[in-house]
XYZ file of C-alpha atoms in Angstrom:
421
model
C 0.133 -0.012 0.074
C 1.348 3.460 -0.917
C 1.244 6.251 1.485
C 0.518 9.812 0.535
C -0.156 13.141 2.471
C -3.082 14.210 0.384
C -5.410 12.445 -2.239
C -7.530 14.623 -4.437
C -10.257 12.688 -6.267
C -11.155 14.554 -9.398
C -8.847 16.527 -11.851
C -11.374 19.186 -13.001
C -11.477 22.872 -11.897
C -12.149 21.950 -8.140
C -9.352 19.233 -8.009
C -6.739 21.518 -9.738
C -7.302 24.507 -7.706
C -7.199 22.588 -4.378
C -4.076 20.824 -5.380
C -2.336 24.156 -6.169
C -3.534 25.749 -3.005
C -2.319 22.745 -0.806
C 1.008 22.750 -2.567
C 1.504 26.564 -2.020
C 0.374 26.028 1.695
C 3.458 23.497 2.311
C 2.176 20.150 1.278
C 4.268 18.715 -1.494
C 3.205 14.980 -1.433
C -0.010 15.232 -3.424
C -1.743 12.803 -5.773
C -4.733 13.870 -8.142
C -6.755 10.939 -9.316
C -8.810 11.779 -12.640
C -10.853 9.146 -14.302
C -10.708 10.913 -17.746
C -7.948 10.907 -20.379
C -6.940 14.583 -19.543
C -7.192 17.050 -16.900
C -9.646 20.142 -16.971
C -12.890 18.031 -16.330
C -16.267 19.557 -17.740
C -14.325 22.594 -18.738
C -12.866 20.812 -21.771
C -16.141 20.637 -23.480
C -17.373 24.114 -22.401
C -15.862 26.081 -25.541
C -17.967 29.234 -24.888
C -16.550 32.401 -23.265
C -17.609 33.800 -19.918
C -15.034 31.963 -17.664
C -12.433 33.750 -15.627
C -13.881 37.244 -15.068
C -13.538 36.908 -11.347
C -10.309 34.996 -11.344
C -8.298 36.289 -14.063
C -10.345 39.732 -14.709
C -10.673 38.533 -18.374
C -13.130 36.456 -20.461
C -11.848 33.042 -21.215
C -13.397 29.977 -22.881
C -13.554 26.704 -20.601
C -10.415 24.927 -21.992
C -8.563 28.347 -21.626
C -9.398 28.660 -18.140
C -8.662 24.923 -17.332
C -5.210 25.326 -19.089
C -4.226 27.990 -16.723
C -4.683 25.860 -13.599
C -3.172 22.787 -15.493
C -0.207 24.713 -16.227
C 0.231 25.710 -12.487
C -0.083 21.975 -11.617
C 2.734 21.015 -14.143
C 4.969 23.853 -12.936
C 4.825 22.537 -9.333
C 5.386 19.042 -10.549
C 2.168 17.796 -8.773
C 1.663 14.105 -9.366
C -1.578 13.024 -11.139
C -3.058 9.685 -12.640
C -5.345 9.919 -15.610
C -7.591 7.218 -16.694
C -7.853 6.221 -12.897
C -11.309 5.365 -11.320
C -11.575 5.618 -7.640
C -13.817 2.722 -6.398
C -13.824 3.116 -2.549
C -12.881 5.386 0.232
C -12.882 4.166 3.762
C -13.353 6.305 6.895
C -9.793 6.086 7.707
C -8.891 7.501 4.388
C -7.698 4.549 2.527
C -8.476 5.073 -1.154
C -8.887 2.203 -3.580
C -8.438 2.890 -7.293
C -7.994 1.101 -10.606
C -6.439 1.897 -13.933
C -5.190 -0.077 -16.973
C -1.456 0.353 -16.150
C -1.308 -0.538 -12.374
C -4.637 -2.575 -11.900
C -6.322 -2.217 -8.577
C -4.187 -0.244 -6.056
C -4.451 1.265 -2.387
C -3.363 4.536 -0.993
C -3.404 5.529 2.598
C -3.859 9.345 2.862
C -3.453 11.649 5.647
C -6.319 13.914 4.144
C -8.595 13.523 1.196
C -10.407 16.144 -0.890
C -13.456 15.194 -2.728
C -13.687 17.040 -6.137
C -15.792 14.652 -8.239
C -18.125 17.295 -9.672
C -21.688 16.621 -10.592
C -23.668 14.578 -13.179
C -26.898 15.359 -15.037
C -30.368 13.985 -14.112
C -31.515 11.420 -16.764
C -34.737 10.981 -18.546
C -35.253 7.999 -16.249
C -35.764 10.503 -13.261
C -38.390 12.363 -15.145
C -41.020 9.660 -15.875
C -41.978 11.237 -19.312
C -44.469 8.773 -21.000
C -43.607 7.520 -24.412
C -41.311 5.007 -26.256
C -37.355 5.092 -25.769
C -36.446 6.377 -29.244
C -32.968 7.713 -30.352
C -32.585 11.195 -30.315
C -32.924 11.937 -26.525
C -29.909 13.536 -25.082
C -28.842 15.352 -21.786
C -27.597 18.692 -22.614
C -24.197 17.877 -21.219
C -24.020 14.735 -23.501
C -25.059 16.960 -26.643
C -22.436 19.381 -25.673
C -19.547 16.927 -25.597
C -20.801 15.436 -29.069
C -20.817 18.859 -30.719
C -17.866 20.397 -29.074
C -15.374 17.532 -28.610
C -16.548 14.633 -30.961
C -17.685 16.662 -33.838
C -21.093 15.136 -34.316
C -24.456 17.085 -34.684
C -27.183 15.286 -32.568
C -30.000 16.522 -34.433
C -31.450 19.352 -36.747
C -34.791 20.171 -35.134
C -34.543 20.426 -31.403
C -36.772 20.864 -28.308
C -35.169 21.606 -24.963
C -36.487 20.744 -21.620
C -35.231 22.641 -18.749
C -33.532 26.052 -18.590
C -30.279 25.355 -16.590
C -27.244 27.020 -17.886
C -26.078 23.982 -19.998
C -29.720 23.669 -21.734
C -29.541 27.624 -22.382
C -26.034 27.522 -23.775
C -26.828 24.420 -25.832
C -29.758 26.358 -27.433
C -27.196 28.805 -28.823
C -24.526 26.220 -29.762
C -27.216 24.162 -31.710
C -28.347 27.289 -33.463
C -24.828 28.196 -34.344
C -24.364 24.560 -35.973
C -27.498 25.095 -38.222
C -30.182 23.278 -36.149
C -33.522 24.853 -35.508
C -34.113 25.088 -31.685
C -38.041 25.347 -31.468
C -38.763 25.927 -27.843
C -37.155 25.893 -24.378
C -39.743 24.537 -21.803
C -39.145 24.960 -18.049
C -41.356 23.151 -15.318
C -40.720 26.021 -12.731
C -42.168 29.448 -13.126
C -38.405 30.898 -13.278
C -35.568 29.967 -15.170
C -32.868 27.735 -13.632
C -29.839 29.524 -15.470
C -28.113 32.701 -15.146
C -29.849 35.983 -16.384
C -27.019 36.685 -18.820
C -27.377 33.191 -20.396
C -31.243 33.845 -21.066
C -30.390 37.098 -22.799
C -27.354 35.926 -24.772
C -28.546 32.450 -25.672
C -32.324 32.673 -26.148
C -33.343 36.296 -26.589
C -30.649 37.157 -29.069
C -31.889 34.121 -31.204
C -35.562 34.583 -30.808
C -35.740 31.322 -29.167
C -39.041 30.992 -26.902
C -38.840 30.066 -23.328
C -41.938 28.738 -21.946
C -42.131 28.730 -18.196
C -44.416 26.589 -16.009
C -44.408 24.026 -19.108
C -43.068 20.471 -19.260
C -42.821 17.458 -21.807
C -46.041 15.189 -21.536
C -45.313 12.958 -24.543
C -42.471 12.002 -26.600
C -43.527 10.698 -30.150
C -41.466 8.248 -32.342
C -40.488 4.602 -31.970
C -37.024 4.433 -33.922
C -36.201 8.099 -33.633
C -37.935 11.085 -31.950
C -40.611 12.708 -34.320
C -42.262 15.111 -32.050
C -42.689 16.241 -28.523
C -45.966 17.421 -26.833
C -45.569 20.036 -23.963
C -48.256 21.460 -21.769
C -48.622 24.195 -19.213
C -48.524 22.953 -15.493
C -50.335 24.279 -12.466
C -48.733 25.260 -9.254
C -48.480 21.557 -8.043
C -46.723 20.650 -11.458
C -49.670 18.697 -12.862
C -50.402 19.400 -16.794
C -53.313 21.758 -17.506
C -55.737 20.058 -19.920
C -56.182 22.080 -23.149
C -52.691 23.693 -22.894
C -50.974 21.040 -24.886
C -48.698 22.023 -28.051
C -46.849 19.378 -30.322
C -43.641 20.340 -31.917
C -42.297 18.241 -34.772
C -38.534 17.535 -33.957
C -35.763 14.748 -34.153
C -34.045 15.691 -30.847
C -35.006 16.298 -27.402
C -32.221 17.678 -24.971
C -32.734 17.338 -21.328
C -31.438 20.130 -19.039
C -33.151 19.253 -15.861
C -30.743 19.651 -13.086
C -27.368 18.708 -11.769
C -26.645 16.129 -8.949
C -23.280 16.088 -6.894
C -21.443 12.794 -7.579
C -21.965 11.379 -4.104
C -21.507 7.632 -4.235
C -17.901 7.883 -2.989
C -18.883 10.422 -0.384
C -21.427 7.851 0.991
C -18.984 5.064 1.044
C -16.665 7.100 3.216
C -19.456 7.661 5.806
C -19.836 11.281 4.753
C -23.041 12.786 5.791
C -25.108 14.414 2.907
C -27.503 17.338 2.857
C -30.273 18.930 0.972
C -27.957 19.700 -1.847
C -27.243 15.919 -2.064
C -23.534 16.863 -1.416
C -21.538 16.606 1.890
C -22.430 18.748 4.903
C -19.326 20.645 5.795
C -17.950 23.100 8.412
C -16.111 26.331 8.117
C -13.043 24.601 6.813
C -14.941 22.630 4.212
C -14.357 19.442 6.109
C -17.084 16.690 6.333
C -18.324 14.960 9.353
C -15.371 12.432 8.692
C -12.160 13.856 9.961
C -9.749 14.763 7.284
C -12.059 14.285 4.383
C -12.896 17.713 2.717
C -15.276 18.669 -0.129
C -15.380 21.327 -2.643
C -16.872 22.541 -6.081
C -19.754 20.846 -7.624
C -19.519 17.712 -5.644
C -20.415 19.976 -2.521
C -23.243 22.046 -4.161
C -23.808 23.014 -7.776
C -22.099 26.465 -8.574
C -23.202 28.703 -11.254
C -19.694 30.275 -11.853
C -16.329 28.209 -12.329
C -14.727 31.080 -10.518
C -16.504 30.421 -7.364
C -15.477 26.634 -7.740
C -11.710 27.718 -7.874
C -12.135 29.981 -4.901
C -13.859 27.506 -2.733
C -11.388 24.664 -3.899
C -8.523 26.803 -2.965
C -9.758 27.407 0.462
C -10.374 23.516 0.787
C -6.840 22.882 -0.292
C -5.365 25.360 2.271
C -7.603 23.637 4.994
C -6.521 20.286 4.199
C -2.819 21.375 4.277
C -3.618 22.844 7.805
C -5.209 19.425 8.796
C -2.124 17.473 7.736
C 0.145 19.841 9.500
C -1.741 20.132 12.789
C -4.335 17.414 13.121
C -4.672 17.981 16.955
C -6.135 21.452 16.303
C -8.806 20.002 14.089
C -9.653 17.501 16.637
C -10.155 20.184 19.458
C -12.320 22.371 17.495
C -14.282 24.068 20.610
C -17.877 24.615 20.373
C -19.812 24.225 17.142
C -22.515 26.671 15.993
C -25.196 25.603 13.643
C -26.139 27.872 10.538
C -29.848 27.667 10.067
C -31.717 28.496 6.867
C -34.310 30.947 7.659
C -37.056 32.530 5.175
C -36.505 32.152 1.559
C -33.187 30.357 2.039
C -32.771 26.697 0.487
C -29.221 26.010 1.947
C -26.034 27.309 3.193
C -22.395 26.269 2.762
C -21.063 25.691 5.298
C -23.864 24.326 7.602
C -21.687 24.513 10.952
C -18.833 26.868 12.307
C -16.450 26.650 15.004
C -15.516 30.369 16.077
C -12.314 29.045 18.034
C -10.553 27.691 14.940
C -12.202 29.623 12.035
C -10.219 32.120 10.031
C -10.927 35.771 10.451
C -13.605 35.686 7.669
C -15.182 32.929 5.696
C -17.372 32.839 2.690
C -21.094 31.576 3.313
C -22.609 30.593 0.095
C -26.364 30.036 -0.438
C -29.333 29.782 -2.911
C -32.991 31.063 -2.304
C -35.985 29.015 -2.890
C -37.714 31.112 -5.391
C -37.445 34.528 -7.229
C -38.067 37.457 -4.944
C -37.643 41.220 -5.368
C -36.457 43.927 -3.141
C -35.466 41.793 -0.209
C -32.758 42.056 2.384
C -30.144 39.276 2.966
C -29.932 39.182 6.799
C -27.724 37.120 9.025
C -28.216 36.975 12.674
C -25.853 35.581 15.327
C -28.111 34.722 18.136
C -30.483 37.801 18.413
C -27.906 40.197 16.915
C -28.096 41.150 13.210
C -24.609 40.979 11.789
C -25.063 41.176 7.909
C -27.817 43.453 6.314
C -27.640 43.782 2.547
C -30.329 44.763 0.129
C -30.962 42.618 -2.918
C -33.065 44.084 -5.861
C -33.738 40.479 -7.287
C -32.537 37.049 -6.240
C -33.266 33.816 -8.062
C -32.554 29.982 -7.404
C -30.421 30.131 -10.624
C -27.931 32.477 -9.194
C -25.748 31.840 -5.955
C -25.567 34.283 -3.163
C -22.785 34.834 -0.635
C -21.533 36.931 2.134
C -18.504 37.290 4.467
C -18.984 35.737 7.981
C -16.435 37.385 10.425
C -15.176 35.710 13.398
C -15.423 38.931 15.334
C -19.212 38.714 15.102
C -19.723 35.317 16.390
C -16.895 34.524 18.692
C -18.995 35.323 21.939
C -21.851 32.900 20.864
C -22.694 30.113 23.282
C -23.017 26.439 22.103
C -26.867 26.505 22.163
C -27.083 29.714 20.192
C -27.331 29.576 16.373
C -26.572 31.579 13.321
C -29.689 32.179 10.921
C -29.512 33.378 7.386
C -32.743 34.639 5.798
C -34.132 36.819 2.945
C -36.609 39.259 4.590
C -38.636 42.259 3.530
C -38.259 45.302 5.639
């Protein structure tokens, strides 16, 4: 069995940023395990621009953004293994992986960072009636086919779901000469960024139908048409609102789910995001196992993934150097979700060992206008910020200062809420 200070599972934007940060924090014995044939993760197929505005103060494509981090990993000579699938992690941080060159091998790590990213929900999760014809793809699969494999999945397209990948693929398919007939969204609001709705749909006159879903898929060998209908506030189709579109392709952009199988194998507790519950150091309930990026919760900007992963790498380095400090954390304070807040990351904080300031990320439950982001430490309000518009598709964040919570008692809580004055 090989021993290693830090094992990072995933060589996408989160894994790369975590490795660089851990290395710069003093940990040199690092191993990145990546199941694909190249580093960079999902960014390799995201050839559109819009990446890097926060991190590099310039607009980059996905591969350009990834290459900057890959170059930093290569400069530091951080070890990585490609084509390597991790198949098990134990609570005592023993990692079991497999690849064609070495077969099955074991690594005993002092710390592990989970950075496996997320996956798309499939048609099977939606229970849409109809046969199982060719021509039904998840939006991410279609993106890979067009951008990396050089295939056009279809010429007449209907898209279900208005997540960012679905919106971007509406524009991409249009560029390639396909006709995107409609984007249907079950919710009364879009799941994507506002800028993507404008740049990918409005600019190309592609209709977005909110509170609509697919109720039937026609075609036996290949998709020949799709029927959509308006839904009521319980999600049930409204009779008489059906519309049928002839098409040869249906793209599904119906949500992303953190890749959590390995997390569960390690005994990591999962939260409402289907990702791990973490504390102020992005450490899970299993000591020495950290999580960051889309495996923790789905981000809207890769810049935030890199920032969060950098912090996870730094935290893992501190754990390796001073495990005793992490064992004796002092009192734990819960962060509760108040009105209009779906979740927060982190979920708990330890004022005694936290840094002077940490970033708390959160999402709302619906679209709201003219509300205030408030954070309470016990009875005292410590954050008060006006938000003209908030939406589930756009992540919010604020800085939580140690100074504001250091005097809290164990039974007191931190509450985050969106409230009207």
